[in-house]
Coordinates of C-alpha atoms and ligand atoms in Angstrom, one line a residue:
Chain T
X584 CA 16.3 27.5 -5.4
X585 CA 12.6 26.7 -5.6
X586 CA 9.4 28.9 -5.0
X587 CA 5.9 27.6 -6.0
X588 CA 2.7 30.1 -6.7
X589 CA -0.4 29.4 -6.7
X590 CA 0.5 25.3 -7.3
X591 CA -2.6 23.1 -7.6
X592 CA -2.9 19.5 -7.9
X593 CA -5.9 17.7 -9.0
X594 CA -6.3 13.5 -9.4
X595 CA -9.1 12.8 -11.7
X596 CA -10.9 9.2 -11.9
X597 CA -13.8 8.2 -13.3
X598 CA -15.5 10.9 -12.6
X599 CA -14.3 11.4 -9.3
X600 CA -12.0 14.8 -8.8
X601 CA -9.2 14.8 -5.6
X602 CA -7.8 17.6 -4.9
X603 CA -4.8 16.7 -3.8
X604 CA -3.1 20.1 -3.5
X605 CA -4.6 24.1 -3.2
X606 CA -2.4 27.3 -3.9
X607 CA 0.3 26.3 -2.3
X608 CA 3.2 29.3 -2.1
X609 CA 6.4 28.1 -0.6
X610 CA 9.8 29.4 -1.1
X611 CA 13.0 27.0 -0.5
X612 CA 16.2 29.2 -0.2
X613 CA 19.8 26.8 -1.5
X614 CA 21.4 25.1 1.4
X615 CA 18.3 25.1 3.6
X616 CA 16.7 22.2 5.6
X617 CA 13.1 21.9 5.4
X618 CA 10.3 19.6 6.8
X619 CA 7.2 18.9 5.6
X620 CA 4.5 17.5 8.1
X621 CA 1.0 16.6 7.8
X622 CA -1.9 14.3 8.4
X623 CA -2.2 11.0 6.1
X624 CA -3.7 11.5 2.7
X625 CA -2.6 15.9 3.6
X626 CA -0.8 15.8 0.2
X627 CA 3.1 15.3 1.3
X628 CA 3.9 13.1 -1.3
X629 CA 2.0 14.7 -4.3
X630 CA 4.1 18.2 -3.4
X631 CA 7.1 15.9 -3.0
X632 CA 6.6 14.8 -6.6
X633 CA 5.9 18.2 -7.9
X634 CA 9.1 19.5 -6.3
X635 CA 11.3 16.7 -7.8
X636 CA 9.3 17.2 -11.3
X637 CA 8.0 13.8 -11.5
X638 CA 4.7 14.8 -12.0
X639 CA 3.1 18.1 -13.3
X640 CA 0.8 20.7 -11.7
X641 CA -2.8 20.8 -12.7
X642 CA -2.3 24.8 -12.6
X643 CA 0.0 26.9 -11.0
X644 CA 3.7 27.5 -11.9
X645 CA 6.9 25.9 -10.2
X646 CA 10.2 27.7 -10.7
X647 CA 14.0 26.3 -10.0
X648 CA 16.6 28.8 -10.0
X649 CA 14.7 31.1 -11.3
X650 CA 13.4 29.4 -14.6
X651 CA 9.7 27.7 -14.6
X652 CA 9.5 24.5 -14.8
X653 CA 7.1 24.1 -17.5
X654 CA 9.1 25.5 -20.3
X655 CA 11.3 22.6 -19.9
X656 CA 11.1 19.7 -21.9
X657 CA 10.7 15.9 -20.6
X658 CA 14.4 15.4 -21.9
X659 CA 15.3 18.2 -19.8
X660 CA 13.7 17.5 -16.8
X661 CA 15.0 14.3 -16.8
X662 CA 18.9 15.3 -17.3
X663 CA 18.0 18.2 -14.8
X664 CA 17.1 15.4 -12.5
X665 CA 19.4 13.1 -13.2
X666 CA 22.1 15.8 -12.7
X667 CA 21.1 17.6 -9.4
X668 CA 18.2 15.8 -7.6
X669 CA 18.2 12.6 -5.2
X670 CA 14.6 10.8 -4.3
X671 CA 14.2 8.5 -2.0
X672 CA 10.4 7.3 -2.0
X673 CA 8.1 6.2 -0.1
X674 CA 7.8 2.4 -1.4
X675 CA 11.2 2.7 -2.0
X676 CA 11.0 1.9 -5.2
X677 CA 14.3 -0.1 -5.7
X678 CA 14.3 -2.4 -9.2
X679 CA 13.8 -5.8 -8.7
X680 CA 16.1 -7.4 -11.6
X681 CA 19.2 -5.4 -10.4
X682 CA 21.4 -6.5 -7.8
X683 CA 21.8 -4.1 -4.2
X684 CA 24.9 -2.7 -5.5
X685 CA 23.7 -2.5 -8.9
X686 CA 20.7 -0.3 -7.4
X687 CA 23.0 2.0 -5.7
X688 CA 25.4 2.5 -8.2
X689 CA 23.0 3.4 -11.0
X690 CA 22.8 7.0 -10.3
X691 CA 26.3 7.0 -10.9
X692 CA 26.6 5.2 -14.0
X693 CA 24.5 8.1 -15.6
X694 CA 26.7 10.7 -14.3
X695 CA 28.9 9.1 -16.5
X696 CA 31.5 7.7 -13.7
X697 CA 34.4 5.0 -14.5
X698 CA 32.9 1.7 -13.0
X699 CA 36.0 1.2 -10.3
X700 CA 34.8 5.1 -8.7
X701 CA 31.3 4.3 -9.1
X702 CA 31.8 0.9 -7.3
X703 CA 34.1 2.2 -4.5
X704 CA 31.4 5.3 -3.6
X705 CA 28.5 3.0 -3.8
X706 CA 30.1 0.7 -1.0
X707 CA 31.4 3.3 1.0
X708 CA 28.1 4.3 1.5
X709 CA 26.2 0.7 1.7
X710 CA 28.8 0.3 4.8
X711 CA 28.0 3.7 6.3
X712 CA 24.3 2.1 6.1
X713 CA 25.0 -1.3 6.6
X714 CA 23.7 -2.9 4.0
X715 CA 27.2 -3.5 2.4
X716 CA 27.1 -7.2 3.4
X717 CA 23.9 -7.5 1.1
X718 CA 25.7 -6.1 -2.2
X719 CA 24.8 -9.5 -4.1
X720 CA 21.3 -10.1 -3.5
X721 CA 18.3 -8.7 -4.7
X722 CA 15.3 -6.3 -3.2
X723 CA 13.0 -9.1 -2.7
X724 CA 15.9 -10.7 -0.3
X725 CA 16.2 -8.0 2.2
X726 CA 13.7 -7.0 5.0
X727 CA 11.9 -4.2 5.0
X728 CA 14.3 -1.9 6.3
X729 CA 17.4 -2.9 4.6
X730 CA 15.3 -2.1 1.3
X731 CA 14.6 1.3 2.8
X732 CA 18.5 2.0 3.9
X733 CA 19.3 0.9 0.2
X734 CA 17.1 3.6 -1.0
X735 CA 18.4 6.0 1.2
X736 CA 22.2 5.3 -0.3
X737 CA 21.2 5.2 -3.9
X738 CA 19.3 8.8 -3.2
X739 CA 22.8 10.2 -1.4
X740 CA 25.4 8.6 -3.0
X741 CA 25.8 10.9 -5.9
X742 CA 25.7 13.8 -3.2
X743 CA 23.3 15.5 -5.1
X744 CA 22.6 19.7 -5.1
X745 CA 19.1 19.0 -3.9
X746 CA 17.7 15.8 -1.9
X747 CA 14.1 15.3 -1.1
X748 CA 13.3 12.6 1.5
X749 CA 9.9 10.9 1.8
X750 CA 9.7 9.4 5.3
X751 CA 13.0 8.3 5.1
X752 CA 12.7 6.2 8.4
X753 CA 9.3 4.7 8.3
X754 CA 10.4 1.2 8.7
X755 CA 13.9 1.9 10.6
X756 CA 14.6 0.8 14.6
X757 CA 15.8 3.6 16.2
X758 CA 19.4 3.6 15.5
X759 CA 19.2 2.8 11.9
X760 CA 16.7 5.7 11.6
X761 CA 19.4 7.7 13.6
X762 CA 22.2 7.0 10.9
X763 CA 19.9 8.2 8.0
X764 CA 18.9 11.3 9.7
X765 CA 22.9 12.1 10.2
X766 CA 23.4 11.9 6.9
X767 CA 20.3 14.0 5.8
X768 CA 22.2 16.6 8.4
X769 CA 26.1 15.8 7.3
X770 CA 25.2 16.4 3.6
X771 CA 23.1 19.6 4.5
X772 CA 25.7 21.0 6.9
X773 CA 28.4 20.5 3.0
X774 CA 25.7 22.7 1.4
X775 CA 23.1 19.8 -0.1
X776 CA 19.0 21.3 0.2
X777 CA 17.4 18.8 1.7
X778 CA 13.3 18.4 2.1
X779 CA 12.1 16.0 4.3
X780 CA 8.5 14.7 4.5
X781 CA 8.1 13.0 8.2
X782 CA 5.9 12.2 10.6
X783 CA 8.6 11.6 13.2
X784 CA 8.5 15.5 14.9
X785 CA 11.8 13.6 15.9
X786 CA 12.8 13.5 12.7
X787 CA 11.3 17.6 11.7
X788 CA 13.7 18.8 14.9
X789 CA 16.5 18.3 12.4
X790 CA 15.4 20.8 9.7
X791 CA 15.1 24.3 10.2
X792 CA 11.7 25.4 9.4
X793 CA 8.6 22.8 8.8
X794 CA 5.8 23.7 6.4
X795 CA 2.6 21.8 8.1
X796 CA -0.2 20.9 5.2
X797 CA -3.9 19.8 6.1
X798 CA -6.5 19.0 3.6
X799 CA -3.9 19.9 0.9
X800 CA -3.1 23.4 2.0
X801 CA -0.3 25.2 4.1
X802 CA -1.5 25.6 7.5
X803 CA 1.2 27.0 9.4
X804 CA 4.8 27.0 9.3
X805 CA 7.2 27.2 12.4
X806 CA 11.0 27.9 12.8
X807 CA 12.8 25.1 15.1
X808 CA 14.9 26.2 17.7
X809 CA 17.8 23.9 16.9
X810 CA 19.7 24.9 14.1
Chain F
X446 CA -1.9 -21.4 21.0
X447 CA 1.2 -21.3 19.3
X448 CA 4.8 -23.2 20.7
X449 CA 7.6 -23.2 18.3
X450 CA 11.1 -25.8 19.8
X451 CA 14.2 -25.0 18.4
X452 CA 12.8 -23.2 15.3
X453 CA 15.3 -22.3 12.6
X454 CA 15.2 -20.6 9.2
X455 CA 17.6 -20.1 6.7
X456 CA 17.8 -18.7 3.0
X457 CA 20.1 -19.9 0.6
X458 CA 20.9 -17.9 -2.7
X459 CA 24.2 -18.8 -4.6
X460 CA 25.5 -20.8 -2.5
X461 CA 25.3 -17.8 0.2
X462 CA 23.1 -19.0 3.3
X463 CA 21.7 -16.0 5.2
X464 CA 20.4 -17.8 8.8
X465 CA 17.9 -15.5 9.8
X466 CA 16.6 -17.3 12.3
X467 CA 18.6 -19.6 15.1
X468 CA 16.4 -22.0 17.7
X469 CA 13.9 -19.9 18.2
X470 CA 11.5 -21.7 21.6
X471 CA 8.5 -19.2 22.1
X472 CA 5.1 -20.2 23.3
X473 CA 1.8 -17.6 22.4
X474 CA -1.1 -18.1 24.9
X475 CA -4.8 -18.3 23.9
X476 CA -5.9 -14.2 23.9
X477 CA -2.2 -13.0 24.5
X478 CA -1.1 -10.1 23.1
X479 CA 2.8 -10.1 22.6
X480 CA 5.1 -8.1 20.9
X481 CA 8.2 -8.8 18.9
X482 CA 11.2 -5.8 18.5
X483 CA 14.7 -6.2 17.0
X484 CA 17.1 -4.0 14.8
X485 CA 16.0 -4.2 11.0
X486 CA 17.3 -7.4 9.5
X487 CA 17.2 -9.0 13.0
X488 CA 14.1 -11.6 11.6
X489 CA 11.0 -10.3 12.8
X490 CA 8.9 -10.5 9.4
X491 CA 10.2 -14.1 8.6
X492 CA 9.0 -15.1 12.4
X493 CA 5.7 -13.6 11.7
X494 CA 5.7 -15.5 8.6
X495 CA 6.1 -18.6 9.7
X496 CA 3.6 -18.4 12.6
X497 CA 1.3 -17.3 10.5
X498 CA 2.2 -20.3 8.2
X499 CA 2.9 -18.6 4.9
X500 CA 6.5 -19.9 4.8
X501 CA 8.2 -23.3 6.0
X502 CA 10.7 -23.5 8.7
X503 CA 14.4 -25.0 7.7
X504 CA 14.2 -27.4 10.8
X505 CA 12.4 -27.2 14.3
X506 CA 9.0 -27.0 14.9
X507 CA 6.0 -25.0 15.4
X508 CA 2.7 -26.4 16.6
X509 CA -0.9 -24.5 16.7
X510 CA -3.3 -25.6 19.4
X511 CA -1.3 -28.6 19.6
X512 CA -1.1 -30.0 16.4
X513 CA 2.5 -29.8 14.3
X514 CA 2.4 -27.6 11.2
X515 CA 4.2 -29.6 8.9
X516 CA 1.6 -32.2 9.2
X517 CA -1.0 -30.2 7.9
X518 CA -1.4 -30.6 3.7
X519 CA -1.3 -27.0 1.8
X520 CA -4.8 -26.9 1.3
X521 CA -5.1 -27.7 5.2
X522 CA -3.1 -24.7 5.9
X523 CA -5.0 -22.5 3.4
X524 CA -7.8 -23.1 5.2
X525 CA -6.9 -22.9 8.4
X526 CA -5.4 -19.3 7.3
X527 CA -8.7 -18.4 6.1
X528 CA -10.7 -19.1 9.2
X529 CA -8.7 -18.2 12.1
X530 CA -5.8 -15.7 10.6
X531 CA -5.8 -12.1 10.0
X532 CA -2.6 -10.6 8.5
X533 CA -1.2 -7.0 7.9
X534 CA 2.4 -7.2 5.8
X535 CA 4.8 -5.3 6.2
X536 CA 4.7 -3.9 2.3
X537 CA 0.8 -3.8 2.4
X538 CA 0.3 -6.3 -0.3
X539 CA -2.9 -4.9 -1.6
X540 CA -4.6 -6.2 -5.1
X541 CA -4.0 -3.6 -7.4
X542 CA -6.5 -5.1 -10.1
X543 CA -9.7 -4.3 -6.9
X544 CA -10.8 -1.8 -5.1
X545 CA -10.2 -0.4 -1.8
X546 CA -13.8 -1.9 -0.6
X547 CA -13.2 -5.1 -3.0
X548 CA -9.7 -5.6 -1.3
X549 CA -11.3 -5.5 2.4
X550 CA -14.3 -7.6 1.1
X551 CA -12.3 -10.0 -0.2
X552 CA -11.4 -12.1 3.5
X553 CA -15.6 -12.3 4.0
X554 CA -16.3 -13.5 0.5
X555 CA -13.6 -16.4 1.6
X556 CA -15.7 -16.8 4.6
X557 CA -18.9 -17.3 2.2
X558 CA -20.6 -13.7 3.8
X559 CA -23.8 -12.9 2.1
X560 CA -22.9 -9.9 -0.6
X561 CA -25.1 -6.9 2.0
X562 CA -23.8 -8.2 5.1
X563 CA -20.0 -8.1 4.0
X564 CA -20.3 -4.9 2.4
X565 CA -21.8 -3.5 5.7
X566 CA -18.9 -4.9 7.6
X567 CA -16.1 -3.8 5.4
X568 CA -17.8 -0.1 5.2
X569 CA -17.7 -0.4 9.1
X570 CA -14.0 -0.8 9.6
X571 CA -13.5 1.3 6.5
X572 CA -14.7 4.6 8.3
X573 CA -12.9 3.9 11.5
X574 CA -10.1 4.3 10.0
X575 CA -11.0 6.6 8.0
X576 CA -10.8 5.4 4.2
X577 CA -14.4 4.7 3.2
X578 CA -14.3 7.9 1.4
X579 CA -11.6 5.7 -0.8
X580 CA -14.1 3.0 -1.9
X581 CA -14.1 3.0 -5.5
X582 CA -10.3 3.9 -5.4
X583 CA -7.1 1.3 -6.8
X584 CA -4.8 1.0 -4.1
X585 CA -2.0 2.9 -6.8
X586 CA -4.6 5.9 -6.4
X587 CA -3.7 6.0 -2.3
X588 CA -1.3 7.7 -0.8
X589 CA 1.3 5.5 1.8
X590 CA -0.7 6.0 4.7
X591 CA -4.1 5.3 3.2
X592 CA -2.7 2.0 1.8
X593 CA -1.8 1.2 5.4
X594 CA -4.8 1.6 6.8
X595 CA -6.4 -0.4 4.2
X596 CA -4.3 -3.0 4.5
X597 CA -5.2 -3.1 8.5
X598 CA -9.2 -2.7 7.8
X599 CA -8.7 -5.9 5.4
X600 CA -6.5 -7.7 8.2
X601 CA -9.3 -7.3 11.2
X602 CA -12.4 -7.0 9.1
X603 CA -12.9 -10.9 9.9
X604 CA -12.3 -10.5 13.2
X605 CA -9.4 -13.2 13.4
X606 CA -8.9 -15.7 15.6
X607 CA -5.2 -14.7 15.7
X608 CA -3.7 -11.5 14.4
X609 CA -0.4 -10.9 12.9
X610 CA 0.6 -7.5 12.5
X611 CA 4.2 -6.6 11.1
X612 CA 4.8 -2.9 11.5
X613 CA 1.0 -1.8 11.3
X614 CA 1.4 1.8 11.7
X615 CA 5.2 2.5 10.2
X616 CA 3.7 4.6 7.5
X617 CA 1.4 6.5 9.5
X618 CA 0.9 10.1 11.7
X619 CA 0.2 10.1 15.2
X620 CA -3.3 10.6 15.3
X621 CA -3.9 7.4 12.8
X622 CA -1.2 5.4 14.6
X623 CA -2.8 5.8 18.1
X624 CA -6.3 4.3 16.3
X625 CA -5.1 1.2 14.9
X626 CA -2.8 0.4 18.1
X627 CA -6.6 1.3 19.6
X628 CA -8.5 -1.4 17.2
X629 CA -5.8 -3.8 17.9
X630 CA -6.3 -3.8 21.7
X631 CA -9.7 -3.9 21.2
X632 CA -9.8 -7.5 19.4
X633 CA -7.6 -8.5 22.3
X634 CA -9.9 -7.3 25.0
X635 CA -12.7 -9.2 23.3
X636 CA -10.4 -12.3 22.7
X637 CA -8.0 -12.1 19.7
X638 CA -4.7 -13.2 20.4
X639 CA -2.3 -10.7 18.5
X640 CA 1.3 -11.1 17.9
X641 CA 3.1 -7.0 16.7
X642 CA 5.8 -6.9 15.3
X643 CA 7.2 -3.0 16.0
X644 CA 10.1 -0.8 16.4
X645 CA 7.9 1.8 18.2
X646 CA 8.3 1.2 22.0
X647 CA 5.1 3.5 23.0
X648 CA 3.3 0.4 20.6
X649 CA 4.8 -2.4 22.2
X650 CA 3.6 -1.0 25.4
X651 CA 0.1 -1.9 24.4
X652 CA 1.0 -5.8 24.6
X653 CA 1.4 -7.9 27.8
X654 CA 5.2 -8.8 27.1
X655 CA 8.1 -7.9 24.4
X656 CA 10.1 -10.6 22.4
X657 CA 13.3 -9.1 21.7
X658 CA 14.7 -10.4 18.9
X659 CA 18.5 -9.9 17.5
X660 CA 20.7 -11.5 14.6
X661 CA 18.1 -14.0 14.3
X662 CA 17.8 -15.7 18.3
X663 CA 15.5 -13.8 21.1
X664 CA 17.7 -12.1 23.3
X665 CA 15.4 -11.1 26.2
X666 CA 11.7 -11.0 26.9
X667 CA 10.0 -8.5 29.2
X668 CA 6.7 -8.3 30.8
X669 CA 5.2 -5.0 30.2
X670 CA 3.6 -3.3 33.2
X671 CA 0.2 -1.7 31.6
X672 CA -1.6 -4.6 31.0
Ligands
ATP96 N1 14.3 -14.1 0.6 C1 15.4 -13.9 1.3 N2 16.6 -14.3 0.9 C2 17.7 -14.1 1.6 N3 17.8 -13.5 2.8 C3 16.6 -13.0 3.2 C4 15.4 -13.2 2.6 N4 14.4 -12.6 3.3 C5 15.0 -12.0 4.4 N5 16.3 -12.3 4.4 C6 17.3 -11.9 5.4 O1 16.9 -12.5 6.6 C7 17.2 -11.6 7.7 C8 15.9 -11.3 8.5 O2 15.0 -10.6 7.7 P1 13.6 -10.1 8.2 O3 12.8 -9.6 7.0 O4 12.9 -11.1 9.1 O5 14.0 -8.9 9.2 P2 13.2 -7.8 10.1 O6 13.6 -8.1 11.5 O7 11.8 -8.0 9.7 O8 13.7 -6.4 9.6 P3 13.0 -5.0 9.3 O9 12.8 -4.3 10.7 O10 14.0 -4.3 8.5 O11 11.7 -5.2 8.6 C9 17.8 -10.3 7.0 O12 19.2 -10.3 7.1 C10 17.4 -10.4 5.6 O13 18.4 -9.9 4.7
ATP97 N1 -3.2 8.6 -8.3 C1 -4.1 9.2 -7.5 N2 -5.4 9.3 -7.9 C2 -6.3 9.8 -7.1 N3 -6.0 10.3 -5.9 C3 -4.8 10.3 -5.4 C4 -3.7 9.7 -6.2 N4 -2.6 9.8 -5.5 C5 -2.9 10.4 -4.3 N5 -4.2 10.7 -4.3 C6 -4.9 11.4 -3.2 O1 -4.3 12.6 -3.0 C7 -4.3 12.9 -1.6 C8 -2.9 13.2 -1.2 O2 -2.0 12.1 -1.3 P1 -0.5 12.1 -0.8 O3 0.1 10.8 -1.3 O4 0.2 13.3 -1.2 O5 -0.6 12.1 0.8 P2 0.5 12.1 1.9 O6 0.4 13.4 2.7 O7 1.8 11.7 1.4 O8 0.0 10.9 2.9 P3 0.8 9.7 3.7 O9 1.3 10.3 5.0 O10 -0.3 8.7 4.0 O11 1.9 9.2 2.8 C9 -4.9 11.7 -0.9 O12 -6.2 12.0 -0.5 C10 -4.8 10.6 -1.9 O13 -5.8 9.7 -1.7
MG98 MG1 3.0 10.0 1.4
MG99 MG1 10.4 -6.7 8.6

């Protein structure tokens, strides 16, 4: 479903050059599981971006079913996106001015769903996460990891072809961070891709293979016994 | 140091009160370090908060080295914030308009440092934990981590009096966790009292006793062994 070659990355400012990422090669087969691990600052989140075409390469080519990625157009990408991929950030990135169930629902309004399906999918997953009791109030009202259980609901709820997951469970207790790695596993095990950028080596047991980067490159990957 | 009786804290938004905090009686000793747990939503951050004065309880009381908050004026407590408190937020809360080495300066230009000597001291923490090569950097131009461990450099750079730390590591690996949970016990050992709020039980081990919290009242407390 996606294989990089040669994919580089490289954050220019001033005149200060980061290079983020360095001929990175991977090679994500439909329906698998994959981690990604790696120091802070390794470049986890830049390749997350890349994969999920929110950001382009600085060279290097990117290719998703087949076709590269840079012969799309913006408009493309973003119905491509809009159609098949689910995000769920880092910072979350939930929008203020709309209301928790607002937030969730949103990926469904632009799959075109009638409002009463949209509304009874977006609750029936703000339960399974329990933030269901919260529809009504905003972002800025929730603690930190209702806001990140709310992101992890409006990234699934559309049960998308491909999910990619950047440390879902960062600000989770235990058993909350649990319940979102189930459903990382539930919607894998009905066929979604998932990639999963942790920390948690928790967490990377549920994948099947992790790709570990270090200074912006792939370092090793291993197979994990489990699955 | 700190003594809250019958502390209580409640939100209202349309008519909807959220109580997320239900006569709460703690009492933080001069150079403790303590710990605070609970399920996500269970009102850790809005505890913190309030001890560290940056919100006002509904009703009870809290009083700092005997003297009751809520007769202190704004400017009193803005001050006393200044001198004595060191903060790390659970969302970082960074200034996006400075850079990473303004944004850790900026607690020693409050203290009225000389310009060389809080440079040096903010370089210091900077590269033990790793982000001085991030100086001229915008927080926006850091990954998660990074912006983590600025945010910590910033919190400690003034060595506080009393540190309040919600969920200082959430964001990062292993290896970077382990150091801040290391600089944390160090200010202790040389006399800062530290309240952590944490989901991680191996972090909570570093403090003298856990503060359970759940649906907003403490539940239990234990005395951890190590220390
Ligand atoms: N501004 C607000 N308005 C309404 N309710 C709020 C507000 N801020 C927090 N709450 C509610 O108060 C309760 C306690 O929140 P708090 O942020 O203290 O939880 P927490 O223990 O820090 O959780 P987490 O581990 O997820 O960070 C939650 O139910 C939350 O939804
Ligand atoms: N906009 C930017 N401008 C300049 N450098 C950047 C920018 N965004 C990220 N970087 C740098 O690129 C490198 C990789 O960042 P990335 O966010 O991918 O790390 P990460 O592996 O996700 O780390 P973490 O575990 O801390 O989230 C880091 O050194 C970071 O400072
Ligand atoms: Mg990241
Ligand atoms: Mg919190």
């Amino acid at each position: 479903i996606i294989k990089t070659v040669n994919l580089r990355k490289v954050y220019r400012s001033f005149n200060v050059e980061t290079v983020a990422l360095e001929s990175i090669n991977v090679e994500i087969k439909e329906g698998e599981f994959v981690s990604i691990m790696g120091p802070s600052g390794s470049g986890k989140s830049t390749l997350l971006n890349l994969l999920a075409m929110l950001d382009k390469p600085s060279s290097g080519s990117i290719a998703f079913m087949g076709t590269e990625v840079s012969t799309f157009s913006d408009r493309q990408m973003a119905q491509f996106r809009k159609r098949f991929l689910g995000f769920i950030f880092q910072n979350f990135n939930l929008i203020d001015e709309l209301t928790i169930l607002e937030n969730v629902e949103l990926p469904l309004q632009y799959l075109g769903l009638p409002k009463a399906e949209r509304r009874k999918r977006a609750m029936e997953m703000m339960e399974r996460l329990e933030v269901a009791h919260k529809k009504q109030f905003f972002p800025s009202q929730l603690s930190g990891g209702q806001q990140q259980r709310v992101a992890v609901a409006r990234a699934v709820v559309t049960n998308p072809y491909l999910l990619l997951a950047d440390e879902p469970t960062g600000n989770l207790d235990s058993a909350h961070g649990q319940e979102v790695m189930d459903i990382l596993s539930k919607l894998n095990e009905n066929g979604t891709t998932v990639i999963l950028v942790t920390h948690s080596a928790q967490n990377a047991e549920y994948s099947q293979r992790t790709i570990h980067l270090f200074d912006g490159q792939v370092v090793t990957e291993n197979i994990n016994h489990v699955n």
